[in-house]
XYZ file of C-alpha atoms in Angstrom:
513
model
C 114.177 211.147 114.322
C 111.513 213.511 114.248
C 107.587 213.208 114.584
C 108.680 209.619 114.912
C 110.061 209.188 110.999
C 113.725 208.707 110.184
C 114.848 212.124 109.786
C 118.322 211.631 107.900
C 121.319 209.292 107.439
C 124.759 210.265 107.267
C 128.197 210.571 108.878
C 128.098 211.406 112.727
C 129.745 214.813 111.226
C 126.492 215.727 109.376
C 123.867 214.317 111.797
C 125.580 216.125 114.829
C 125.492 219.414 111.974
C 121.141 218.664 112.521
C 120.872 218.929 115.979
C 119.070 221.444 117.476
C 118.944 222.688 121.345
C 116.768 219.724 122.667
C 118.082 217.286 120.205
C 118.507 214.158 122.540
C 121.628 212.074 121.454
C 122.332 208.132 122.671
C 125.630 206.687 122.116
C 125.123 203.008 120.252
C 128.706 202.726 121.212
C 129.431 201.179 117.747
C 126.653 198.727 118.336
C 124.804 197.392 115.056
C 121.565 198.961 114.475
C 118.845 197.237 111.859
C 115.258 197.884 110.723
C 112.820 196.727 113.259
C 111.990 192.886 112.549
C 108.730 192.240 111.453
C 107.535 188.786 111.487
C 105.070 188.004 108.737
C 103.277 185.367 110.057
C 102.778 184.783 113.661
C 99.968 183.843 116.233
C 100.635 186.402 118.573
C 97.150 187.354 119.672
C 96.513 183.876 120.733
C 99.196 183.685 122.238
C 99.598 187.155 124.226
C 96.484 185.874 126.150
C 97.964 183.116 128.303
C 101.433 184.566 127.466
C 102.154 184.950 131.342
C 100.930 181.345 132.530
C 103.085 179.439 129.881
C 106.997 178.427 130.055
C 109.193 179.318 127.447
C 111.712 177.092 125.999
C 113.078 178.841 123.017
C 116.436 178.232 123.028
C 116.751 176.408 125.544
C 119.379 173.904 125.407
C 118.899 170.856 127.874
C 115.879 168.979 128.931
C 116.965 169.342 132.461
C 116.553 173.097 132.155
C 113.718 172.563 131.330
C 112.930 170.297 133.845
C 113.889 173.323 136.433
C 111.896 175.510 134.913
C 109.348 173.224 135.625
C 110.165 172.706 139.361
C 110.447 176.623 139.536
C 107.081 177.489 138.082
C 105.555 175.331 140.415
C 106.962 176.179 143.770
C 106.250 179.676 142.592
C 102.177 178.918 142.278
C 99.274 178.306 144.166
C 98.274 174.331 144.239
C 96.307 173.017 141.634
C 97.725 175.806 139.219
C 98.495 174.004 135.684
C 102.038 174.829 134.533
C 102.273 174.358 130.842
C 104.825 174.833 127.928
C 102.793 174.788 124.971
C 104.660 174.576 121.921
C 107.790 177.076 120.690
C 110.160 173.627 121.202
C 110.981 170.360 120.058
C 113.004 167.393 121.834
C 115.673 167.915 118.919
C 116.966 171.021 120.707
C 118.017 169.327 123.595
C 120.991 167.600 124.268
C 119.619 164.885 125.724
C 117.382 164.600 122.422
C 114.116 163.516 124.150
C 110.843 165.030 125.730
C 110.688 164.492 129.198
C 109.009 161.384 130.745
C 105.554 161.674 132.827
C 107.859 160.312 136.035
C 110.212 163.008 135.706
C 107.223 165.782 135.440
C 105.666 164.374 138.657
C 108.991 164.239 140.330
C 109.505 168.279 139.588
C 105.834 168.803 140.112
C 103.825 166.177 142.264
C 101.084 168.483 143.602
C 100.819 170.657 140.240
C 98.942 169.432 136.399
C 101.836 169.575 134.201
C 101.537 169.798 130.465
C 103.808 170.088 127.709
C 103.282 170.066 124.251
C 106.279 169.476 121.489
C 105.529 171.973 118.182
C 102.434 169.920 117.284
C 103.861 166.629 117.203
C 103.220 165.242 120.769
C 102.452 165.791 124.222
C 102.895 164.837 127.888
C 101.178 165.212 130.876
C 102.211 164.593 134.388
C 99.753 162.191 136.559
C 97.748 164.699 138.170
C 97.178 166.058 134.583
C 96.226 163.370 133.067
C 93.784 162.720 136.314
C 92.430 165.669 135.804
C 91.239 165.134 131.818
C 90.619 161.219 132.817
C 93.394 160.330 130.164
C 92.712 156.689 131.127
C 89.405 156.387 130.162
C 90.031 158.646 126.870
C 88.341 157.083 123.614
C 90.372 157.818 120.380
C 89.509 161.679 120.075
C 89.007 162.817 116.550
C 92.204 163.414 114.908
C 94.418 162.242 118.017
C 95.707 159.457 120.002
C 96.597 158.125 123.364
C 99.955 156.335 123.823
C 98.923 153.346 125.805
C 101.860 150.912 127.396
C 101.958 147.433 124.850
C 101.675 145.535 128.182
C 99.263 147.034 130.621
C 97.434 149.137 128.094
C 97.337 152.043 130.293
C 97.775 155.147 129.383
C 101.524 156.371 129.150
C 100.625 160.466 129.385
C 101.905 160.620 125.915
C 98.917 162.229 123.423
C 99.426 162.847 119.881
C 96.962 165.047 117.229
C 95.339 168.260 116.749
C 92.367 166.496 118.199
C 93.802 165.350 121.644
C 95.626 168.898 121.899
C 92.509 170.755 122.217
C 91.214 168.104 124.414
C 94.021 168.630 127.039
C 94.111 172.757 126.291
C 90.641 172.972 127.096
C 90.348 171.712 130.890
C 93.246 174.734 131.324
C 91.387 177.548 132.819
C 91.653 180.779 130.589
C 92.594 183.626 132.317
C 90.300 186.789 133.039
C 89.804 189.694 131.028
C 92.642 191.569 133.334
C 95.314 188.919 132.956
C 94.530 188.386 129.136
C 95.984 192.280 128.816
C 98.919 192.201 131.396
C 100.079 188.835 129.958
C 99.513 190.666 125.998
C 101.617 193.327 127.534
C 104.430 190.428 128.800
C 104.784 189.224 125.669
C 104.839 192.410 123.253
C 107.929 193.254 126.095
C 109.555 189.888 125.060
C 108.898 190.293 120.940
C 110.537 194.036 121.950
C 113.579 192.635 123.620
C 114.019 190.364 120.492
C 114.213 193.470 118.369
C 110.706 192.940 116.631
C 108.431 196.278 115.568
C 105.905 194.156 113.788
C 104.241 191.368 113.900
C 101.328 189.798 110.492
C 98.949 188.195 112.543
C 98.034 185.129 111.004
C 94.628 184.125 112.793
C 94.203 180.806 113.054
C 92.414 177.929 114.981
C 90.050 179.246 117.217
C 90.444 182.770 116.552
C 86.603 184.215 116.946
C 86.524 188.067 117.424
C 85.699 187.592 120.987
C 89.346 186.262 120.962
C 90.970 189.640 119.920
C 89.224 191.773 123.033
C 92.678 191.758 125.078
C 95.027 193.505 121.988
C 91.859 195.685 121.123
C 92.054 196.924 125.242
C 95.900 197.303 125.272
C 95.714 199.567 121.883
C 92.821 201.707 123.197
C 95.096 202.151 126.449
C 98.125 202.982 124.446
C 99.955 200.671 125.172
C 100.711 198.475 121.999
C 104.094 198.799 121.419
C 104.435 196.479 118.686
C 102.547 197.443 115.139
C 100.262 194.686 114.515
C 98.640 193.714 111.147
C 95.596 191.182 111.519
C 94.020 188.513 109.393
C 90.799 187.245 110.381
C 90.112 183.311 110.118
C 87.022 181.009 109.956
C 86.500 179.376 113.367
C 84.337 176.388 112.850
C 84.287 173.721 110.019
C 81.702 173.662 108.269
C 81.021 177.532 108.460
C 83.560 179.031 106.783
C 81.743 180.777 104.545
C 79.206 182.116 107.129
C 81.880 183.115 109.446
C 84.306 184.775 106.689
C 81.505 186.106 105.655
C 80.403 187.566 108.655
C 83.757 189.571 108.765
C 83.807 190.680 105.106
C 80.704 192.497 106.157
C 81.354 193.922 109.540
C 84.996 194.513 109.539
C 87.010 196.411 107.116
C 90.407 196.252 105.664
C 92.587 198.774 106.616
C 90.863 199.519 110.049
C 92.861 200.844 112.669
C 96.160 203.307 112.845
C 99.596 202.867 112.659
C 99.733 200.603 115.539
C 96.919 198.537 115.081
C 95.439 197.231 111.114
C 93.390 194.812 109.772
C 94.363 193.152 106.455
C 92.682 190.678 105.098
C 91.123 186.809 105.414
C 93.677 184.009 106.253
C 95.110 181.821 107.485
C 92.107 179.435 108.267
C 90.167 180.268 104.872
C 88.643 176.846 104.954
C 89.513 173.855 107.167
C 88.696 171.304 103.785
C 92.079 173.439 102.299
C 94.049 173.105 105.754
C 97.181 170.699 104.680
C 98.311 171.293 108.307
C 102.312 170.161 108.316
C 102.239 168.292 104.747
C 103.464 164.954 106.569
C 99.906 162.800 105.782
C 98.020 162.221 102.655
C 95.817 165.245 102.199
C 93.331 166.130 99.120
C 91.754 169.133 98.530
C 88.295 167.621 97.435
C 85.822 169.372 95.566
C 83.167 170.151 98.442
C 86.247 172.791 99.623
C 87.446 173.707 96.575
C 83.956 175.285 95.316
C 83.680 177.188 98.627
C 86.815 178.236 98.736
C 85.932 179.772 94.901
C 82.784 181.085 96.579
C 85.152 183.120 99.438
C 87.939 184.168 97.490
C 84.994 185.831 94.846
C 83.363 187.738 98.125
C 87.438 188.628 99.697
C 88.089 189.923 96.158
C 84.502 191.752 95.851
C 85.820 193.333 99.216
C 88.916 194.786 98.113
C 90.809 192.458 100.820
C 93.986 190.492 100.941
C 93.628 186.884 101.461
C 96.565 184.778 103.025
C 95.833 181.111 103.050
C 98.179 178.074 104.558
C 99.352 175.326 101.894
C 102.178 173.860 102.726
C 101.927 170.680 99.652
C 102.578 171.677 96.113
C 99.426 169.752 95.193
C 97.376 172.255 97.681
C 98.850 175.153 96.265
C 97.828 174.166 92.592
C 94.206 173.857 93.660
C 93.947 177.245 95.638
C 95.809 178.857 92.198
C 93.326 177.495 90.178
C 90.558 179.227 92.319
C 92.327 182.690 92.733
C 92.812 182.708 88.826
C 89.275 181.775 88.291
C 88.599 184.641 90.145
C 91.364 186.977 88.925
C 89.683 186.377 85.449
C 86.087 188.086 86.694
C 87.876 190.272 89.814
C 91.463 191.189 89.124
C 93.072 190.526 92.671
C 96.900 191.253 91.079
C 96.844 194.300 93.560
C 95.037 193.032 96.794
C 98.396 191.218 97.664
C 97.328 187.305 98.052
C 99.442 185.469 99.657
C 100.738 181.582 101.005
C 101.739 180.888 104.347
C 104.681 178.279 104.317
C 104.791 177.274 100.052
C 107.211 174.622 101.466
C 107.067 172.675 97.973
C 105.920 174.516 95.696
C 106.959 173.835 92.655
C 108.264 175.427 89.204
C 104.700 176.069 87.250
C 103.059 177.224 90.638
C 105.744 179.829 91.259
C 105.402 180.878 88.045
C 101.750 181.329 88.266
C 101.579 183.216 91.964
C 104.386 185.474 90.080
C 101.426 186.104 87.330
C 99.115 186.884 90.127
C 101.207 189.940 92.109
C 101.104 187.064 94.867
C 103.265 187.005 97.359
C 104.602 183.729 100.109
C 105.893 184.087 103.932
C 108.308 181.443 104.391
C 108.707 180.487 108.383
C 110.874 178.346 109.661
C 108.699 175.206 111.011
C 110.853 172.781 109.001
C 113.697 173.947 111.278
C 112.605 171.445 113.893
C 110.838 169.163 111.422
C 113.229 169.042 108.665
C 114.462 164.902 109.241
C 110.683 164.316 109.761
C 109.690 166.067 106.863
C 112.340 164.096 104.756
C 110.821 161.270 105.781
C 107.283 161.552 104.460
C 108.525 163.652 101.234
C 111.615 161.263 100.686
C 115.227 161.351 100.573
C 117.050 165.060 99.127
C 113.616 166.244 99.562
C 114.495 168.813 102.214
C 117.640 170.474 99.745
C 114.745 172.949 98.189
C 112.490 173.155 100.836
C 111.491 175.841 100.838
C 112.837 176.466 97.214
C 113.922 180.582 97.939
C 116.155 180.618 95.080
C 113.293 179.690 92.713
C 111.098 182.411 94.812
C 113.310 184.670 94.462
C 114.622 184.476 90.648
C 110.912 184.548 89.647
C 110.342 187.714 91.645
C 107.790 186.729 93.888
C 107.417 189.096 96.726
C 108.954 186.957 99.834
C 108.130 187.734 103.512
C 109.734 185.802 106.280
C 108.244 185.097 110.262
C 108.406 181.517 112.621
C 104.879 180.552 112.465
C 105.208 180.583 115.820
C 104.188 180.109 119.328
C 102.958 176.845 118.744
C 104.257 175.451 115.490
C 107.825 177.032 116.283
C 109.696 179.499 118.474
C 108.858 183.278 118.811
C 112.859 183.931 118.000
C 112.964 185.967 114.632
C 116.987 185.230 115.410
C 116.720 181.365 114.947
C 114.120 181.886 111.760
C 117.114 184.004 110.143
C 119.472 181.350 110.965
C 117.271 178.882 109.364
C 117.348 181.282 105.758
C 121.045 181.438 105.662
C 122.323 178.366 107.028
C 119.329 175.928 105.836
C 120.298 173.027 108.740
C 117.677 171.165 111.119
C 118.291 171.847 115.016
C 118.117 167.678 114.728
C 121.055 167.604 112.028
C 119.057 165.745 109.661
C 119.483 168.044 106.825
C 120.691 170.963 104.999
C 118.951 173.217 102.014
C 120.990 173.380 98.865
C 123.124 176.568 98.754
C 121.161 177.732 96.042
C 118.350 177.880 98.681
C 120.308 179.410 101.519
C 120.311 183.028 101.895
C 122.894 185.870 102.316
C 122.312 187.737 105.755
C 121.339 190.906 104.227
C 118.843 189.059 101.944
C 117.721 187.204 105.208
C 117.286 190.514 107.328
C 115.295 191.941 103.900
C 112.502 189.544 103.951
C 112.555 189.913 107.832
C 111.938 193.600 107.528
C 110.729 195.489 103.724
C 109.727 192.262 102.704
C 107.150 191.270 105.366
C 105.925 195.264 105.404
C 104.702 194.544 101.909
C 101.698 192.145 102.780
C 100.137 195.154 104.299
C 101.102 197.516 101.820
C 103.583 199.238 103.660
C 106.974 198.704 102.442
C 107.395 202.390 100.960
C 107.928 203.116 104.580
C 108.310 200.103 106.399
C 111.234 197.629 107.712
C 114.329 200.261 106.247
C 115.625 203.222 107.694
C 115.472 205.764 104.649
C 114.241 209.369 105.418
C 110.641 209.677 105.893
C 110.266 206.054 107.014
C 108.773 204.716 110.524
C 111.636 205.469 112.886
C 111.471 201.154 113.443
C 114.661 199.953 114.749
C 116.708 197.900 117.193
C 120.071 198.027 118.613
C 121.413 194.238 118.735
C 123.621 192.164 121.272
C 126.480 191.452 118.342
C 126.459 192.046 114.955
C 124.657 190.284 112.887
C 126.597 190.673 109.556
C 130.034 189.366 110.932
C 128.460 186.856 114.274
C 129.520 183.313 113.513
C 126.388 181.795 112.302
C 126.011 179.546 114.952
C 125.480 182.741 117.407
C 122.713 184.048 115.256
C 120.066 182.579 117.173
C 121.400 184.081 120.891
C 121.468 187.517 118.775
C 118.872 190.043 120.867
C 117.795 193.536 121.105
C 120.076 196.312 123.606
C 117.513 198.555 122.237
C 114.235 198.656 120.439
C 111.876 201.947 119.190
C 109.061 201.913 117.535
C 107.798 205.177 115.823
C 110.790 207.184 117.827
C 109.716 205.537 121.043
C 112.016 203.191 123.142
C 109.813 200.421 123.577
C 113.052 197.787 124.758
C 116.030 198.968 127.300
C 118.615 196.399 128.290
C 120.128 197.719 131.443
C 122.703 200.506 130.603
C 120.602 201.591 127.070
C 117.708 203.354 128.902
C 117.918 206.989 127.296
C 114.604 207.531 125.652
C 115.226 208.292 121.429
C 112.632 210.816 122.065
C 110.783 212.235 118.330
């Protein structure tokens, strides 16, 4: 590596031929090295902020665990400290194959507010929680709903909906400015360990520039170690156009350095488009659908890429018909549009975003929702969903990330198992082969593929000369690990730009430039 670019590939023989006097070597001890990953559609600003004051429970494997790491966070607090797990898991991935109950988090916490929230499918509190937001007295909130027992008809510390969610999240006390960017910094050490060098910043709910101070402090101190790409969302319904708007006109695309970028306008284009998970009757009326013409004409005015969430095939159709309206005054076949999820997208549609230079970044949601999902789409629904083989045969430029740390886990190692092996944690289903990936496809959308959303895949998520010296050293080898050790796969070693940005213990040499 030199000036932090791959310098040249070959045989140990010809690199060693290279090296000069203060050439620094590190022996990978015939461990596998890959591109950096680069997950192409995350909320990792949102989430870097209370990063440090949330559990974990990626891959974790038994409710009890979980139920320690509970007891551990709060005899390791001050009282009255909320200890919270919000989102990244699903009961499915436990053995026992349930959430826990609100007895069993008072019995690991009594004195502490407990809250933990499933993906976005449910939530429970502990009793000093739910004290604490007056669950009991709770009328319906908008889009969400308290679990009440059938016989005493109080309240169970079960909530369900977007609406009760922000309800709960919001009597959590944010963390200053100074914790914001040492928890940032916790988590861009755990995407490091996992081997990531990238992450497409999706925006999101909630996600008002004030929101971004933390990541903007951490790269002005130099200390962003993962190369972040950023879309910028509407926050409030109703004023998507004057928000959107607002950042068409005071931000610019391709801000920033090599470390730091903004993109484009997503995910949260307009909340009337918003299909959420698919799993509910949704129509894109036409009070959206004319502002959403109204924003994609001013995104494509501004030269900017748009990334918008539509999960439903009939969602999809509707935003195509307003990006060709627009292609046909605007040509946006080179601003790189793109849809977050696509999980049913259909034959005409593919062939339409293919017409459009538009691209998709398939996650892996459906990887705790797949017998869920099959219920609401119906049965064999889930063998094409998403339908990669179609994707791919059509040529549509294909990304991959988790969607995470709410709507799934931060692993990029259980989102590749999810493209090759195409099961449910819950067993429910499996893709159709034609659907399922090969590893080095897999790895391919993980890395060159998600670099080209932000127009970077000339030097990007490969390891030809003159590319970003990206790259991580893993636990095993991907290419020959049984499948069902992909997930547990991490990174021994991690550099970004020639820097070592990840050490497991024994792999500290620097890879100096």
């Amino acid at each position: 590596m030199t000036h932090g670019r791959v310098s040249a590939l070959g045989t140990t023989r010809e690199l060693l031929a290279l090296a000069g006097p203060d050439t620094e070597l590190v022996d990978l001890a015939g461990a596998r090295m890959v591109p950096g990953l680069i997950d192409g559609h995350m909320h990792a600003v949102r989430a870097g902020t209370t990063w440090s004051t949330e559990l974990h429970w990626q891959g974790m494997p038994r409710l009890s665990y979980a139920l320690d790491s509970i007891r551990e966070r709060a005899d390791a607090t001050e009282p009255g400290d909320w200890v919270v797990a919000v989102g990244g898991w699903h009961p499915c991935q436990f053995e026992e194959n349930r959430p826990p109950t609100r007895a069993e988090l008072d019995e690991v916490a009594p004195d502490r507010p407990v809250y933990v929230q499933a993906l976005y499918e449910m939530a429970v509190l502990n009793s000093r929680a739910a004290a604490l937001v007056d669950l009991e007295h709770w009328a319906e909130p908008p889009g969400g709903t308290v679990e009440r027992d059938p016989v005493t008809g109080r309240a169970t510390g079960v909530v369900r909906g977007l609406g009760a969610f922000t309800r709960c999240l919001a009597a959590i006390p944010e963390p200053g400015p100074a914790r914001q960017r040492a928890s940032t910094r916790a988590m861009l050490a755990d995407l490091n360990a996992a081997g990531l060098t990238g992450v497409v910043d999706a925006g999101g709910f909630g996600m008002s520039p004030e929101r971004y101070d933390a990541l903007f402090d951490v790269w002005r101190a130099g200390e962003l170690t993962v190369r972040m790409r950023l879309y910028a969302s509407a926050v409030d319904a109703g004023r998507e156009l004057e928000q959107l708007d607002g950042w068409l006109r005071h931000a610019r695309s391709g801000f920033g350095d090599g470390l730091l970028r903004t993109l484009g306008a997503g995910e949260i284009i307009h909340y009337g488009c918003h299909d959420f998970e698919g799993l509910t009757p949704f129509t894109l009326d036409d009070t959206a659908y004319d502002e959403l013409l109204a924003i994609t004409r001013r995104v494509a005015a501004r030269g900017w890429p748009m990334h918008i969430h539509a999960v439903l095939d009939s969602t999809v159709d509707r935003v195509l018909d307003a990006w060709e309206t627009v292609h046909r005054e605007t040509p946006i076949d080179a601003l790189r549009f793109s849809l977050a999820h696509a999980d049913t997208i259909g034959p005409r549609n593919i062939r339409r975003l293919r017409t459009l230079g538009a691209g998709v970044v398939v996650d892996d949601h459906q990887v705790f929702k797949g017998g869920a999902s099959e219920r609401a789409w119906g049965p064999g629904s889930m063998a094409a969903v998403p339908p990669l083989g179609d994707l791919l045969a059509a040529g549509v430029p294909l990304g991959a990330g988790t969607d995470a740390t709410r709507a799934s886990s931060y692993s990029p190692w259980l989102s590749l198992w999810w493209l090759t092996e195409g099961r449910s944690l819950d067993g429910a289903v499996r893709r159709d082969p034609r659907h399922c990936l090969s590893r080095e496809r897999a790895l391919h959308l993980y890395t060159r593929g998600s670099a080209w959303f932000s127009y970077e895949e000339g030097d990007r998520g490969h390891l030809y000369p003159g590319a970003h010296a990206d790259l991580a050293v893993l636990s095993d080898d991907y290419f020959t690990v049984p499948a069902a050790r992909i997930p547990s796969l991490t990174s021994r070693l991690t550099v970004v730009g020639g820097r070592t940005v990840h050490a497991a213990p024994g792999w500290g040499a620097r890879a100096e430039p």
